[in-house]
Amino acid sequence: NAGVTQTPKFQVLKTGQSMTLQCAQDMNHEYMSWYRQDPGMGLRLIHYSVGAGITDQGEVPNGYNVSRSTTEDFPLRLLSAAPSQTSVYFCASKGGGFSLAFFGQGTRLTVV
Amino acid sequence: AQSVTQPDIHITVSEGASLELRCNYSYGATPYLFWYVQSPGQGLQLLLKYFSGDTLVQGIKGFEAEFKRSQSSFNLRKPSVHWSDAAEYFCAVGAENTDKLIFGTGTRLQVFP
């Protein structure tokens, strides 16, 4: 009954550090995506994937990299963290056709 | 381009009063429409969804929403608000074969006793 699992839940980084936010789903969903949530901005799409080996950019992709080597995992990489990347990050997954998107519980990232 | 507008940033209501949260969307095809709720420090919980069919959809916690194609709207309603409904509410539009959702900026609901 795991659904979408995000790790870590909280993280503090120094400017310039790199890290990877992990996202895993156990529902065999084709579609996965990453959003960031900032006050007054709602959730904005960073990157998304329509299947293993296929990724594309969303609204705010700069500063983030993704890859999708397996159906289950969709990690989000920050190569050189900046204070502007302080945010709450949500991963989501969805099956095909008329189906719902499931969200992880979020990762709260602070860059100092 | 797809977009979602939630014109009300912050709404305050008294407990027991009725509620309507507005959502307008822009989308080239038949949209999938969603309302999510987020309590402080929590993730997103789906309240209800519209894919097709009956334009009045019922959700959890006594919420409902009506899809009006002519007005490009999907407003969320509740006849009697409870204090526990205080949260932030997000409207979102999506497409069939992607989980690419476009979210509105959210409406923060405050409930007074």
PDB file of C-alpha atoms in Angstrom:
ATOM      1  CA  ASN A   1       0.000   0.000   0.000  1.00  0.00           C
ATOM      2  CA  ALA A   2       2.980   2.326  -0.538  1.00  0.00           C
ATOM      3  CA  GLY A   3       1.817   4.375  -3.551  1.00  0.00           C
ATOM      4  CA  VAL A   4       4.302   7.181  -4.234  1.00  0.00           C
ATOM      5  CA  THR A   5       7.236   7.422  -1.859  1.00  0.00           C
ATOM      6  CA  GLN A   6       9.463  10.459  -1.670  1.00  0.00           C
ATOM      7  CA  THR A   7      12.715  10.685   0.233  1.00  0.00           C
ATOM      8  CA  PRO A   8      13.946  12.581   2.109  1.00  0.00           C
ATOM      9  CA  LYS A   9      11.066  14.445   3.753  1.00  0.00           C
ATOM     10  CA  PHE A  10      13.273  17.334   4.806  1.00  0.00           C
ATOM     11  CA  GLN A  11      16.669  18.537   3.589  1.00  0.00           C
ATOM     12  CA  VAL A  12      18.897  21.532   4.156  1.00  0.00           C
ATOM     13  CA  LEU A  13      21.599  22.247   1.587  1.00  0.00           C
ATOM     14  CA  LYS A  14      24.283  24.837   1.262  1.00  0.00           C
ATOM     15  CA  THR A  15      24.438  26.890  -1.905  1.00  0.00           C
ATOM     16  CA  GLY A  16      26.349  25.011  -4.564  1.00  0.00           C
ATOM     17  CA  GLN A  17      25.799  21.552  -3.118  1.00  0.00           C
ATOM     18  CA  SER A  18      24.205  18.848  -5.177  1.00  0.00           C
ATOM     19  CA  MET A  19      21.612  16.312  -4.177  1.00  0.00           C
ATOM     20  CA  THR A  20      19.011  13.946  -5.531  1.00  0.00           C
ATOM     21  CA  LEU A  21      15.403  13.815  -4.451  1.00  0.00           C
ATOM     22  CA  GLN A  22      14.105  10.295  -4.747  1.00  0.00           C
ATOM     23  CA  CYS A  23      10.675   9.282  -5.977  1.00  0.00           C
ATOM     24  CA  ALA A  24       9.444   5.715  -6.291  1.00  0.00           C
ATOM     25  CA  GLN A  25       6.047   4.285  -7.136  1.00  0.00           C
ATOM     26  CA  ASP A  26       4.856   0.703  -6.925  1.00  0.00           C
ATOM     27  CA  MET A  27       1.742   0.995  -9.089  1.00  0.00           C
ATOM     28  CA  ASN A  28       3.435   0.330 -12.436  1.00  0.00           C
ATOM     29  CA  HIS A  29       2.406   3.792 -13.615  1.00  0.00           C
ATOM     30  CA  GLU A  30       3.702   5.090 -16.905  1.00  0.00           C
ATOM     31  CA  TYR A  31       3.530   8.757 -16.095  1.00  0.00           C
ATOM     32  CA  MET A  32       5.585  10.480 -13.415  1.00  0.00           C
ATOM     33  CA  SER A  33       6.283  14.127 -12.725  1.00  0.00           C
ATOM     34  CA  TRP A  34       7.906  16.568 -10.352  1.00  0.00           C
ATOM     35  CA  TYR A  35       6.343  19.779  -9.076  1.00  0.00           C
ATOM     36  CA  ARG A  36       7.548  22.507  -6.823  1.00  0.00           C
ATOM     37  CA  GLN A  37       5.242  24.430  -4.539  1.00  0.00           C
ATOM     38  CA  ASP A  38       5.944  27.992  -3.534  1.00  0.00           C
ATOM     39  CA  PRO A  39       3.678  30.400  -1.610  1.00  0.00           C
ATOM     40  CA  GLY A  40       1.245  32.173  -3.919  1.00  0.00           C
ATOM     41  CA  MET A  41       2.464  30.201  -6.937  1.00  0.00           C
ATOM     42  CA  GLY A  42       0.574  26.938  -6.595  1.00  0.00           C
ATOM     43  CA  LEU A  43       2.341  23.871  -7.912  1.00  0.00           C
ATOM     44  CA  ARG A  44       4.505  24.286 -10.964  1.00  0.00           C
ATOM     45  CA  LEU A  45       5.664  21.434 -13.151  1.00  0.00           C
ATOM     46  CA  ILE A  46       9.433  20.943 -13.272  1.00  0.00           C
ATOM     47  CA  HIS A  47       9.907  17.806 -15.380  1.00  0.00           C
ATOM     48  CA  TYR A  48       7.769  14.882 -16.368  1.00  0.00           C
ATOM     49  CA  SER A  49       8.098  11.444 -17.912  1.00  0.00           C
ATOM     50  CA  VAL A  50       5.670   9.432 -20.012  1.00  0.00           C
ATOM     51  CA  GLY A  51       7.611   6.202 -19.639  1.00  0.00           C
ATOM     52  CA  ALA A  52      11.003   4.679 -18.945  1.00  0.00           C
ATOM     53  CA  GLY A  53      13.673   6.415 -20.987  1.00  0.00           C
ATOM     54  CA  ILE A  54      11.457   9.399 -21.863  1.00  0.00           C
ATOM     55  CA  THR A  55      11.527  12.726 -20.069  1.00  0.00           C
ATOM     56  CA  ASP A  56      10.496  16.258 -20.927  1.00  0.00           C
ATOM     57  CA  GLN A  57      10.584  19.712 -19.431  1.00  0.00           C
ATOM     58  CA  GLY A  58       7.738  21.392 -17.629  1.00  0.00           C
ATOM     59  CA  GLU A  59       7.229  25.039 -16.741  1.00  0.00           C
ATOM     60  CA  VAL A  60      10.297  25.553 -14.523  1.00  0.00           C
ATOM     61  CA  PRO A  61      13.023  23.061 -15.528  1.00  0.00           C
ATOM     62  CA  ASN A  62      16.114  25.217 -15.096  1.00  0.00           C
ATOM     63  CA  GLY A  63      18.520  23.964 -12.441  1.00  0.00           C
ATOM     64  CA  TYR A  64      17.026  20.480 -12.355  1.00  0.00           C
ATOM     65  CA  ASN A  65      17.821  17.234 -14.124  1.00  0.00           C
ATOM     66  CA  VAL A  66      15.818  14.035 -14.303  1.00  0.00           C
ATOM     67  CA  SER A  67      16.173  10.564 -15.723  1.00  0.00           C
ATOM     68  CA  ARG A  68      13.837   7.595 -15.924  1.00  0.00           C
ATOM     69  CA  SER A  69      15.792   4.375 -16.184  1.00  0.00           C
ATOM     70  CA  THR A  70      13.023   2.256 -14.659  1.00  0.00           C
ATOM     71  CA  THR A  71       9.248   2.487 -14.509  1.00  0.00           C
ATOM     72  CA  GLU A  72       9.345   2.699 -10.726  1.00  0.00           C
ATOM     73  CA  ASP A  73      11.850   5.500 -10.115  1.00  0.00           C
ATOM     74  CA  PHE A  74      12.030   9.137 -11.178  1.00  0.00           C
ATOM     75  CA  PRO A  75      14.799  10.969  -9.312  1.00  0.00           C
ATOM     76  CA  LEU A  76      15.183  14.746  -9.424  1.00  0.00           C
ATOM     77  CA  ARG A  77      18.721  16.098  -9.335  1.00  0.00           C
ATOM     78  CA  LEU A  78      19.892  19.499  -8.250  1.00  0.00           C
ATOM     79  CA  LEU A  79      23.411  19.870  -9.600  1.00  0.00           C
ATOM     80  CA  SER A  80      24.270  23.136  -7.846  1.00  0.00           C
ATOM     81  CA  ALA A  81      21.649  24.219  -5.351  1.00  0.00           C
ATOM     82  CA  ALA A  82      20.597  27.846  -5.173  1.00  0.00           C
ATOM     83  CA  PRO A  83      18.480  29.656  -2.555  1.00  0.00           C
ATOM     84  CA  SER A  84      15.800  30.115  -5.235  1.00  0.00           C
ATOM     85  CA  GLN A  85      15.319  26.358  -5.150  1.00  0.00           C
ATOM     86  CA  THR A  86      14.084  26.479  -1.576  1.00  0.00           C
ATOM     87  CA  SER A  87      10.648  24.962  -1.944  1.00  0.00           C
ATOM     88  CA  VAL A  88       8.449  21.971  -1.285  1.00  0.00           C
ATOM     89  CA  TYR A  89       8.785  19.334  -3.977  1.00  0.00           C
ATOM     90  CA  PHE A  90       6.087  16.867  -4.903  1.00  0.00           C
ATOM     91  CA  CYS A  91       6.387  13.804  -7.067  1.00  0.00           C
ATOM     92  CA  ALA A  92       3.317  12.349  -8.777  1.00  0.00           C
ATOM     93  CA  SER A  93       2.523   9.263 -10.805  1.00  0.00           C
ATOM     94  CA  LYS A  94      -0.424   8.232 -12.963  1.00  0.00           C
ATOM     95  CA  GLY A  95      -1.520   5.346 -15.083  1.00  0.00           C
ATOM     96  CA  GLY A  96      -2.706   5.755 -18.642  1.00  0.00           C
ATOM     97  CA  GLY A  97      -6.046   6.997 -19.930  1.00  0.00           C
ATOM     98  CA  PHE A  98      -8.683   8.082 -17.441  1.00  0.00           C
ATOM     99  CA  SER A  99      -6.868   7.613 -14.180  1.00  0.00           C
ATOM    100  CA  LEU A 100      -5.869   9.662 -11.206  1.00  0.00           C
ATOM    101  CA  ALA A 101      -2.538  11.144 -10.353  1.00  0.00           C
ATOM    102  CA  PHE A 102      -1.137  10.069  -6.997  1.00  0.00           C
ATOM    103  CA  PHE A 103       1.114  12.429  -5.099  1.00  0.00           C
ATOM    104  CA  GLY A 104       3.902  11.752  -2.676  1.00  0.00           C
ATOM    105  CA  GLN A 105       3.993  13.471   0.704  1.00  0.00           C
ATOM    106  CA  GLY A 106       6.520  16.047  -0.423  1.00  0.00           C
ATOM    107  CA  THR A 107      10.121  16.984   0.288  1.00  0.00           C
ATOM    108  CA  ARG A 108      10.775  20.284   2.026  1.00  0.00           C
ATOM    109  CA  LEU A 109      14.089  21.619   0.765  1.00  0.00           C
ATOM    110  CA  THR A 110      15.896  24.622   2.181  1.00  0.00           C
ATOM    111  CA  VAL A 111      18.981  26.042   0.482  1.00  0.00           C
ATOM    112  CA  VAL A 112      21.044  28.389   2.617  1.00  0.00           C
TER     113      VAL A 112
ATOM    114  CA  ALA B   1      -1.557  26.990 -23.554  1.00  0.00           C
ATOM    115  CA  GLN B   2      -3.272  25.409 -20.619  1.00  0.00           C
ATOM    116  CA  SER B   3      -3.859  27.566 -17.596  1.00  0.00           C
ATOM    117  CA  VAL B   4      -5.916  27.623 -14.435  1.00  0.00           C
ATOM    118  CA  THR B   5      -7.062  30.729 -12.614  1.00  0.00           C
ATOM    119  CA  GLN B   6      -8.233  30.816  -9.044  1.00  0.00           C
ATOM    120  CA  PRO B   7      -9.206  34.458  -8.593  1.00  0.00           C
ATOM    121  CA  ASP B   8      -9.608  34.323  -4.829  1.00  0.00           C
ATOM    122  CA  ILE B   9      -6.319  34.148  -2.940  1.00  0.00           C
ATOM    123  CA  HIS B  10      -7.905  34.087   0.508  1.00  0.00           C
ATOM    124  CA  ILE B  11     -11.480  33.485   1.626  1.00  0.00           C
ATOM    125  CA  THR B  12     -12.862  33.722   5.138  1.00  0.00           C
ATOM    126  CA  VAL B  13     -16.192  32.190   6.109  1.00  0.00           C
ATOM    127  CA  SER B  14     -18.016  31.447   9.322  1.00  0.00           C
ATOM    128  CA  GLU B  15     -18.530  27.862  10.371  1.00  0.00           C
ATOM    129  CA  GLY B  16     -21.833  26.613   9.007  1.00  0.00           C
ATOM    130  CA  ALA B  17     -21.880  29.064   6.111  1.00  0.00           C
ATOM    131  CA  SER B  18     -21.903  27.961   2.505  1.00  0.00           C
ATOM    132  CA  LEU B  19     -18.769  28.052   0.401  1.00  0.00           C
ATOM    133  CA  GLU B  20     -17.922  28.494  -3.249  1.00  0.00           C
ATOM    134  CA  LEU B  21     -14.352  28.520  -4.520  1.00  0.00           C
ATOM    135  CA  ARG B  22     -13.907  29.681  -8.067  1.00  0.00           C
ATOM    136  CA  CYS B  23     -11.825  28.037 -10.765  1.00  0.00           C
ATOM    137  CA  ASN B  24     -11.541  29.006 -14.421  1.00  0.00           C
ATOM    138  CA  TYR B  25      -9.456  27.106 -16.908  1.00  0.00           C
ATOM    139  CA  SER B  26      -8.101  27.489 -20.390  1.00  0.00           C
ATOM    140  CA  TYR B  27      -7.636  24.296 -22.353  1.00  0.00           C
ATOM    141  CA  GLY B  28      -7.901  23.402 -26.011  1.00  0.00           C
ATOM    142  CA  ALA B  29      -9.586  20.035 -25.643  1.00  0.00           C
ATOM    143  CA  THR B  30     -11.990  18.467 -23.183  1.00  0.00           C
ATOM    144  CA  PRO B  31     -10.270  18.938 -19.873  1.00  0.00           C
ATOM    145  CA  TYR B  32      -9.794  16.691 -16.932  1.00  0.00           C
ATOM    146  CA  LEU B  33     -10.469  18.802 -13.873  1.00  0.00           C
ATOM    147  CA  PHE B  34      -9.529  18.259 -10.277  1.00  0.00           C
ATOM    148  CA  TRP B  35      -9.795  19.863  -6.898  1.00  0.00           C
ATOM    149  CA  TYR B  36      -7.157  19.105  -4.288  1.00  0.00           C
ATOM    150  CA  VAL B  37      -6.953  20.174  -0.679  1.00  0.00           C
ATOM    151  CA  GLN B  38      -3.790  20.692   1.311  1.00  0.00           C
ATOM    152  CA  SER B  39      -3.737  21.097   5.071  1.00  0.00           C
ATOM    153  CA  PRO B  40      -0.752  22.914   6.583  1.00  0.00           C
ATOM    154  CA  GLY B  41       2.426  20.870   6.275  1.00  0.00           C
ATOM    155  CA  GLN B  42       0.631  18.081   4.494  1.00  0.00           C
ATOM    156  CA  GLY B  43       0.565  16.660   0.991  1.00  0.00           C
ATOM    157  CA  LEU B  44      -2.238  16.949  -1.524  1.00  0.00           C
ATOM    158  CA  GLN B  45      -5.514  15.138  -1.080  1.00  0.00           C
ATOM    159  CA  LEU B  46      -7.876  14.710  -4.000  1.00  0.00           C
ATOM    160  CA  LEU B  47     -11.350  16.072  -3.252  1.00  0.00           C
ATOM    161  CA  LEU B  48     -13.016  15.290  -6.547  1.00  0.00           C
ATOM    162  CA  LYS B  49     -12.469  14.971 -10.270  1.00  0.00           C
ATOM    163  CA  TYR B  50     -14.267  15.473 -13.534  1.00  0.00           C
ATOM    164  CA  PHE B  51     -13.394  13.340 -16.535  1.00  0.00           C
ATOM    165  CA  SER B  52     -16.661  13.174 -18.460  1.00  0.00           C
ATOM    166  CA  GLY B  53     -20.381  12.595 -18.016  1.00  0.00           C
ATOM    167  CA  ASP B  54     -22.465  14.262 -15.334  1.00  0.00           C
ATOM    168  CA  THR B  55     -21.248  17.833 -14.941  1.00  0.00           C
ATOM    169  CA  LEU B  56     -22.039  17.915 -11.224  1.00  0.00           C
ATOM    170  CA  VAL B  57     -19.527  15.772  -9.383  1.00  0.00           C
ATOM    171  CA  GLN B  58     -19.569  14.758  -5.764  1.00  0.00           C
ATOM    172  CA  GLY B  59     -16.412  14.451  -3.761  1.00  0.00           C
ATOM    173  CA  ILE B  60     -15.256  13.599  -0.296  1.00  0.00           C
ATOM    174  CA  LYS B  61     -15.988  15.601   2.853  1.00  0.00           C
ATOM    175  CA  GLY B  62     -19.289  16.888   1.455  1.00  0.00           C
ATOM    176  CA  PHE B  63     -17.756  18.865  -1.411  1.00  0.00           C
ATOM    177  CA  GLU B  64     -19.161  19.080  -4.918  1.00  0.00           C
ATOM    178  CA  ALA B  65     -18.131  20.863  -8.090  1.00  0.00           C
ATOM    179  CA  GLU B  66     -19.901  21.754 -11.305  1.00  0.00           C
ATOM    180  CA  PHE B  67     -18.266  21.751 -14.716  1.00  0.00           C
ATOM    181  CA  LYS B  68     -19.614  24.523 -16.931  1.00  0.00           C
ATOM    182  CA  ARG B  69     -18.080  24.309 -20.362  1.00  0.00           C
ATOM    183  CA  SER B  70     -19.670  27.564 -21.560  1.00  0.00           C
ATOM    184  CA  GLN B  71     -18.004  29.450 -18.723  1.00  0.00           C
ATOM    185  CA  SER B  72     -14.793  27.386 -18.623  1.00  0.00           C
ATOM    186  CA  SER B  73     -15.378  26.984 -14.925  1.00  0.00           C
ATOM    187  CA  PHE B  74     -15.201  24.250 -12.331  1.00  0.00           C
ATOM    188  CA  ASN B  75     -16.267  25.845  -9.064  1.00  0.00           C
ATOM    189  CA  LEU B  76     -16.089  23.969  -5.786  1.00  0.00           C
ATOM    190  CA  ARG B  77     -18.988  24.186  -3.351  1.00  0.00           C
ATOM    191  CA  LYS B  78     -19.954  23.042   0.094  1.00  0.00           C
ATOM    192  CA  PRO B  79     -23.302  23.861   1.692  1.00  0.00           C
ATOM    193  CA  SER B  80     -22.038  24.085   5.282  1.00  0.00           C
ATOM    194  CA  VAL B  81     -18.390  24.599   6.138  1.00  0.00           C
ATOM    195  CA  HIS B  82     -16.750  22.963   9.147  1.00  0.00           C
ATOM    196  CA  TRP B  83     -13.741  24.351  11.015  1.00  0.00           C
ATOM    197  CA  SER B  84     -11.721  21.364   9.803  1.00  0.00           C
ATOM    198  CA  ASP B  85     -12.168  22.563   6.209  1.00  0.00           C
ATOM    199  CA  ALA B  86      -9.647  25.338   6.799  1.00  0.00           C
ATOM    200  CA  ALA B  87      -6.872  24.571   4.320  1.00  0.00           C
ATOM    201  CA  GLU B  88      -5.565  25.552   0.928  1.00  0.00           C
ATOM    202  CA  TYR B  89      -7.496  24.424  -2.117  1.00  0.00           C
ATOM    203  CA  PHE B  90      -6.057  23.889  -5.554  1.00  0.00           C
ATOM    204  CA  CYS B  91      -7.846  23.490  -8.858  1.00  0.00           C
ATOM    205  CA  ALA B  92      -5.977  21.637 -11.608  1.00  0.00           C
ATOM    206  CA  VAL B  93      -6.484  20.745 -15.263  1.00  0.00           C
ATOM    207  CA  GLY B  94      -4.951  17.772 -17.007  1.00  0.00           C
ATOM    208  CA  ALA B  95      -5.031  15.679 -20.142  1.00  0.00           C
ATOM    209  CA  GLU B  96      -5.798  12.029 -20.755  1.00  0.00           C
ATOM    210  CA  ASN B  97      -2.467  10.420 -21.471  1.00  0.00           C
ATOM    211  CA  THR B  98      -0.143  12.318 -19.242  1.00  0.00           C
ATOM    212  CA  ASP B  99      -0.012  13.163 -15.578  1.00  0.00           C
ATOM    213  CA  LYS B 100       0.996  16.676 -16.531  1.00  0.00           C
ATOM    214  CA  LEU B 101      -1.306  18.732 -14.361  1.00  0.00           C
ATOM    215  CA  ILE B 102      -1.508  22.490 -14.458  1.00  0.00           C
ATOM    216  CA  PHE B 103      -2.416  23.935 -11.090  1.00  0.00           C
ATOM    217  CA  GLY B 104      -3.990  27.184 -10.073  1.00  0.00           C
ATOM    218  CA  THR B 105      -2.267  29.326  -7.479  1.00  0.00           C
ATOM    219  CA  GLY B 106      -4.582  28.128  -4.741  1.00  0.00           C
ATOM    220  CA  THR B 107      -7.216  29.614  -2.443  1.00  0.00           C
ATOM    221  CA  ARG B 108      -6.578  29.681   1.260  1.00  0.00           C
ATOM    222  CA  LEU B 109      -9.749  29.091   3.262  1.00  0.00           C
ATOM    223  CA  GLN B 110     -10.059  30.378   6.784  1.00  0.00           C
ATOM    224  CA  VAL B 111     -13.034  29.330   8.921  1.00  0.00           C
ATOM    225  CA  PHE B 112     -14.189  31.335  11.916  1.00  0.00           C
ATOM    226  CA  PRO B 113     -16.198  29.689  14.707  1.00  0.00           C
TER     227      PRO B 113
END
